[in-house]
């Protein structure tokens, strides 16, 4: 069986044909058991985002991975951009430290 991260990567690649993508497992930054795959930072640059507001972009991603979000994935930090936006920005911010969970 594929890891959760690999399933996420495969679905996003197949649907969005990204110019650039990066999926980082940030579960270790949260109060979860070692080896968990529950928190991911997703950077996705795709022409399919042209003309779409951020909310619609995020809805498309969440719709594609709804079954994973109802199970093993607890959170996605989404950074969705067009190629032009990516050229202008070139990077995404670091994720903040987890503030919960009593760690």
N, C-alpha and C. Protein backbone atom coordinates (compact mmCIF):
# COMPACT_ATOMS: atom_id res chain seq x y z
N UNK A 1 0.84 -1.19 0.00
CA UNK A 1 0.00 0.00 0.00
C UNK A 1 0.88 1.25 0.00
N UNK A 2 0.49 2.24 -0.77
CA UNK A 2 1.23 3.50 -0.85
C UNK A 2 1.10 4.28 0.45
N UNK A 3 2.15 5.01 0.77
CA UNK A 3 2.07 5.90 1.93
C UNK A 3 1.03 6.98 1.64
N UNK A 4 0.57 7.62 2.67
CA UNK A 4 -0.40 8.71 2.52
C UNK A 4 0.21 9.83 1.68
N UNK A 5 1.48 10.15 1.94
CA UNK A 5 2.15 11.20 1.17
C UNK A 5 2.20 10.83 -0.32
N UNK A 6 2.52 9.59 -0.63
CA UNK A 6 2.56 9.17 -2.04
C UNK A 6 1.18 9.21 -2.69
N UNK A 7 0.15 8.84 -1.96
CA UNK A 7 -1.22 8.92 -2.48
C UNK A 7 -1.58 10.37 -2.79
N UNK A 8 -1.23 11.26 -1.87
CA UNK A 8 -1.49 12.69 -2.04
C UNK A 8 -0.75 13.22 -3.28
N UNK A 9 0.53 12.91 -3.38
CA UNK A 9 1.34 13.34 -4.51
C UNK A 9 0.77 12.82 -5.83
N UNK A 10 0.42 11.56 -5.88
CA UNK A 10 -0.10 10.95 -7.11
C UNK A 10 -1.38 11.62 -7.58
N UNK A 11 -2.28 11.85 -6.67
CA UNK A 11 -3.56 12.48 -7.03
C UNK A 11 -3.37 13.91 -7.52
N UNK A 12 -2.56 14.66 -6.80
CA UNK A 12 -2.35 16.06 -7.18
C UNK A 12 -1.64 16.16 -8.53
N UNK A 13 -0.63 15.32 -8.74
CA UNK A 13 0.09 15.31 -10.02
C UNK A 13 -0.85 14.95 -11.17
N UNK A 14 -1.64 13.92 -10.99
CA UNK A 14 -2.53 13.45 -12.06
C UNK A 14 -3.59 14.48 -12.41
N UNK A 15 -4.14 15.14 -11.42
CA UNK A 15 -5.24 16.09 -11.65
C UNK A 15 -4.76 17.46 -12.11
N UNK A 16 -3.71 17.98 -11.50
CA UNK A 16 -3.31 19.37 -11.74
C UNK A 16 -2.15 19.52 -12.74
N UNK A 17 -1.46 18.43 -13.08
CA UNK A 17 -0.28 18.52 -13.96
C UNK A 17 0.56 19.74 -13.60
N UNK A 18 1.07 19.79 -12.38
CA UNK A 18 1.73 21.01 -11.91
C UNK A 18 3.04 21.32 -12.61
N UNK A 19 3.31 22.62 -12.68
CA UNK A 19 4.60 23.12 -13.14
C UNK A 19 5.62 22.86 -12.03
N UNK A 20 5.16 22.97 -10.80
CA UNK A 20 5.99 22.70 -9.62
C UNK A 20 5.08 22.18 -8.53
N UNK A 21 5.55 21.19 -7.80
CA UNK A 21 4.81 20.74 -6.63
C UNK A 21 5.80 20.27 -5.57
N UNK A 22 5.40 20.46 -4.34
CA UNK A 22 6.18 19.99 -3.21
C UNK A 22 5.20 19.64 -2.10
N UNK A 23 5.29 18.42 -1.62
CA UNK A 23 4.45 17.97 -0.52
C UNK A 23 5.39 17.57 0.61
N UNK A 24 5.26 18.27 1.74
CA UNK A 24 6.14 18.05 2.88
C UNK A 24 5.32 17.52 4.04
N UNK A 25 5.74 16.38 4.58
CA UNK A 25 5.08 15.83 5.76
C UNK A 25 5.57 16.60 6.98
N UNK A 26 4.68 17.38 7.58
CA UNK A 26 5.02 18.18 8.76
C UNK A 26 4.44 17.59 10.04
N UNK A 27 4.07 16.34 10.00
CA UNK A 27 3.45 15.70 11.16
C UNK A 27 4.36 15.73 12.38
N UNK A 28 5.67 15.63 12.16
CA UNK A 28 6.62 15.63 13.27
C UNK A 28 6.57 16.93 14.08
N UNK A 29 5.97 17.97 13.50
CA UNK A 29 5.87 19.27 14.19
C UNK A 29 4.63 19.34 15.08
N UNK A 30 3.88 18.25 15.15
CA UNK A 30 2.63 18.24 15.89
C UNK A 30 2.63 17.11 16.91
N UNK A 31 1.66 17.13 17.78
CA UNK A 31 1.56 16.15 18.85
C UNK A 31 0.89 14.88 18.33
N UNK A 32 1.64 14.14 17.53
CA UNK A 32 1.16 12.88 16.96
C UNK A 32 2.24 11.82 17.14
N UNK A 33 1.88 10.55 17.03
CA UNK A 33 2.89 9.49 17.18
C UNK A 33 3.97 9.58 16.10
N UNK A 34 5.18 9.16 16.42
CA UNK A 34 6.26 9.14 15.42
C UNK A 34 5.84 8.35 14.18
N UNK A 35 6.24 8.82 13.02
CA UNK A 35 5.90 8.15 11.77
C UNK A 35 4.53 8.49 11.22
N UNK A 36 3.82 9.40 11.88
CA UNK A 36 2.48 9.77 11.43
C UNK A 36 2.52 10.50 10.09
N UNK A 37 1.43 10.40 9.36
CA UNK A 37 1.24 11.13 8.11
C UNK A 37 -0.11 11.83 8.21
N UNK A 38 -0.14 12.89 8.99
CA UNK A 38 -1.40 13.56 9.29
C UNK A 38 -1.41 15.05 8.94
N UNK A 39 -0.26 15.67 8.83
CA UNK A 39 -0.14 17.11 8.57
C UNK A 39 0.82 17.33 7.41
N UNK A 40 0.34 17.99 6.35
CA UNK A 40 1.16 18.21 5.17
C UNK A 40 1.14 19.67 4.73
N UNK A 41 2.27 20.12 4.24
CA UNK A 41 2.38 21.43 3.58
C UNK A 41 2.46 21.14 2.09
N UNK A 42 1.52 21.70 1.33
CA UNK A 42 1.42 21.45 -0.10
C UNK A 42 1.63 22.74 -0.87
N UNK A 43 2.65 22.74 -1.71
CA UNK A 43 2.88 23.84 -2.65
C UNK A 43 2.56 23.29 -4.03
N UNK A 44 1.63 23.93 -4.71
CA UNK A 44 1.15 23.44 -6.00
C UNK A 44 1.04 24.61 -6.97
N UNK A 45 1.79 24.53 -8.06
CA UNK A 45 1.79 25.56 -9.10
C UNK A 45 1.24 24.92 -10.36
N UNK A 46 0.10 25.43 -10.82
CA UNK A 46 -0.58 24.79 -11.96
C UNK A 46 -1.31 25.82 -12.81
N UNK A 47 -1.32 25.59 -14.12
CA UNK A 47 -2.10 26.42 -15.03
C UNK A 47 -3.60 26.26 -14.78
N UNK A 48 -4.00 25.17 -14.14
CA UNK A 48 -5.42 24.96 -13.84
C UNK A 48 -5.95 25.97 -12.84
N UNK A 49 -5.06 26.70 -12.18
CA UNK A 49 -5.49 27.71 -11.22
C UNK A 49 -5.73 29.08 -11.86
N UNK A 50 -5.37 29.21 -13.15
CA UNK A 50 -5.59 30.49 -13.84
C UNK A 50 -7.06 30.89 -13.75
N UNK A 51 -7.30 32.11 -13.32
CA UNK A 51 -8.66 32.64 -13.24
C UNK A 51 -9.44 32.20 -12.02
N UNK A 52 -8.85 31.41 -11.14
CA UNK A 52 -9.56 30.94 -9.94
C UNK A 52 -9.05 31.68 -8.71
N UNK A 53 -9.98 32.04 -7.84
CA UNK A 53 -9.59 32.62 -6.55
C UNK A 53 -9.05 31.51 -5.65
N UNK A 54 -8.33 31.94 -4.59
CA UNK A 54 -7.74 30.97 -3.67
C UNK A 54 -8.77 29.99 -3.10
N UNK A 55 -9.93 30.49 -2.74
CA UNK A 55 -10.96 29.63 -2.14
C UNK A 55 -11.32 28.49 -3.10
N UNK A 56 -11.53 28.81 -4.37
CA UNK A 56 -11.88 27.80 -5.36
C UNK A 56 -10.73 26.81 -5.58
N UNK A 57 -9.52 27.31 -5.58
CA UNK A 57 -8.35 26.44 -5.72
C UNK A 57 -8.30 25.43 -4.58
N UNK A 58 -8.49 25.93 -3.38
CA UNK A 58 -8.45 25.06 -2.20
C UNK A 58 -9.60 24.06 -2.23
N UNK A 59 -10.77 24.51 -2.65
CA UNK A 59 -11.91 23.59 -2.75
C UNK A 59 -11.61 22.46 -3.73
N UNK A 60 -10.94 22.76 -4.82
CA UNK A 60 -10.58 21.71 -5.79
C UNK A 60 -9.63 20.69 -5.17
N UNK A 61 -8.64 21.17 -4.44
CA UNK A 61 -7.69 20.26 -3.79
C UNK A 61 -8.42 19.41 -2.76
N UNK A 62 -9.20 20.06 -1.89
CA UNK A 62 -9.92 19.31 -0.85
C UNK A 62 -10.90 18.30 -1.45
N UNK A 63 -11.56 18.66 -2.53
CA UNK A 63 -12.47 17.73 -3.19
C UNK A 63 -11.75 16.50 -3.71
N UNK A 64 -10.55 16.69 -4.18
CA UNK A 64 -9.75 15.61 -4.74
C UNK A 64 -9.26 14.63 -3.66
N UNK A 65 -9.06 15.13 -2.45
CA UNK A 65 -8.51 14.30 -1.37
C UNK A 65 -9.48 14.16 -0.20
N UNK A 66 -10.76 14.33 -0.46
CA UNK A 66 -11.78 14.30 0.61
C UNK A 66 -11.70 13.03 1.45
N UNK A 67 -11.51 11.88 0.81
CA UNK A 67 -11.45 10.63 1.56
C UNK A 67 -10.23 10.58 2.49
N UNK A 68 -9.12 11.15 2.06
CA UNK A 68 -7.93 11.19 2.92
C UNK A 68 -8.12 12.17 4.06
N UNK A 69 -8.86 13.26 3.81
CA UNK A 69 -9.12 14.26 4.84
C UNK A 69 -10.09 13.72 5.90
N UNK A 70 -10.90 12.77 5.53
CA UNK A 70 -11.83 12.20 6.51
C UNK A 70 -11.20 11.04 7.27
N UNK A 71 -9.96 10.75 6.97
CA UNK A 71 -9.27 9.65 7.64
C UNK A 71 -7.91 10.07 8.14
N UNK A 72 -6.87 9.66 7.44
CA UNK A 72 -5.53 9.84 7.98
C UNK A 72 -5.01 11.28 8.00
N UNK A 73 -5.45 12.13 7.07
CA UNK A 73 -4.93 13.49 7.02
C UNK A 73 -5.78 14.40 7.91
N UNK A 74 -5.10 15.09 8.80
CA UNK A 74 -5.77 16.02 9.71
C UNK A 74 -5.74 17.45 9.16
N UNK A 75 -4.62 17.82 8.51
CA UNK A 75 -4.48 19.21 8.06
C UNK A 75 -3.59 19.31 6.82
N UNK A 76 -3.99 20.21 5.94
CA UNK A 76 -3.18 20.58 4.78
C UNK A 76 -2.93 22.08 4.83
N UNK A 77 -1.69 22.48 4.75
CA UNK A 77 -1.34 23.89 4.58
C UNK A 77 -1.15 24.07 3.08
N UNK A 78 -2.11 24.72 2.42
CA UNK A 78 -2.12 24.82 0.97
C UNK A 78 -1.54 26.14 0.48
N UNK A 79 -0.65 26.04 -0.48
CA UNK A 79 -0.07 27.18 -1.17
C UNK A 79 -0.27 26.90 -2.66
N UNK A 80 -1.35 27.43 -3.22
CA UNK A 80 -1.73 27.16 -4.61
C UNK A 80 -1.51 28.42 -5.44
N UNK A 81 -0.78 28.25 -6.55
CA UNK A 81 -0.42 29.41 -7.37
C UNK A 81 -0.44 29.07 -8.85
N UNK A 82 -0.60 30.12 -9.64
CA UNK A 82 -0.39 30.00 -11.09
C UNK A 82 1.12 30.13 -11.33
N UNK A 83 1.56 29.83 -12.55
CA UNK A 83 2.98 29.96 -12.87
C UNK A 83 3.45 31.40 -12.71
N UNK A 84 2.61 32.36 -13.11
CA UNK A 84 2.98 33.78 -12.98
C UNK A 84 3.11 34.17 -11.52
N UNK A 85 2.19 33.70 -10.68
CA UNK A 85 2.26 34.00 -9.24
C UNK A 85 3.52 33.40 -8.63
N UNK A 86 3.84 32.19 -9.04
CA UNK A 86 5.03 31.50 -8.53
C UNK A 86 6.29 32.25 -8.94
N UNK A 87 6.34 32.72 -10.19
CA UNK A 87 7.49 33.49 -10.67
C UNK A 87 7.68 34.75 -9.85
N UNK A 88 6.58 35.39 -9.50
CA UNK A 88 6.65 36.63 -8.72
C UNK A 88 7.02 36.35 -7.26
N UNK A 89 6.53 35.24 -6.72
CA UNK A 89 6.72 34.94 -5.30
C UNK A 89 7.96 34.07 -5.09
N UNK A 90 8.04 32.96 -5.81
CA UNK A 90 9.21 32.10 -5.78
C UNK A 90 9.43 31.25 -4.55
N UNK A 91 8.65 31.44 -3.51
CA UNK A 91 8.82 30.66 -2.29
C UNK A 91 7.54 30.72 -1.47
N UNK A 92 7.43 29.82 -0.54
CA UNK A 92 6.29 29.84 0.39
C UNK A 92 6.83 30.02 1.80
N UNK A 93 6.01 30.57 2.68
CA UNK A 93 6.48 30.80 4.05
C UNK A 93 6.66 29.49 4.81
N UNK A 94 7.51 29.53 5.82
CA UNK A 94 7.64 28.39 6.72
C UNK A 94 6.35 28.23 7.50
N UNK A 95 6.04 27.01 7.84
CA UNK A 95 4.85 26.76 8.65
C UNK A 95 5.11 27.20 10.08
N UNK A 96 4.09 27.73 10.76
CA UNK A 96 4.28 28.13 12.16
C UNK A 96 4.39 26.90 13.05
N UNK A 97 4.95 27.09 14.21
CA UNK A 97 5.00 26.02 15.18
C UNK A 97 3.60 25.66 15.64
N UNK A 98 3.40 24.41 15.97
CA UNK A 98 2.12 23.94 16.48
C UNK A 98 1.88 24.57 17.85
N UNK A 99 0.68 25.10 18.04
CA UNK A 99 0.37 25.74 19.32
C UNK A 99 -0.48 24.88 20.23
N UNK A 100 -0.90 23.72 19.74
CA UNK A 100 -1.78 22.88 20.55
C UNK A 100 -1.20 21.52 20.84
N UNK A 101 -2.01 20.72 21.49
CA UNK A 101 -1.67 19.34 21.70
C UNK A 101 -0.82 19.04 22.91
N UNK A 102 -0.47 20.04 23.70
CA UNK A 102 0.27 19.79 24.93
C UNK A 102 1.66 19.21 24.73
N UNK A 103 2.29 19.54 23.64
CA UNK A 103 3.61 18.98 23.36
C UNK A 103 4.70 19.67 24.13
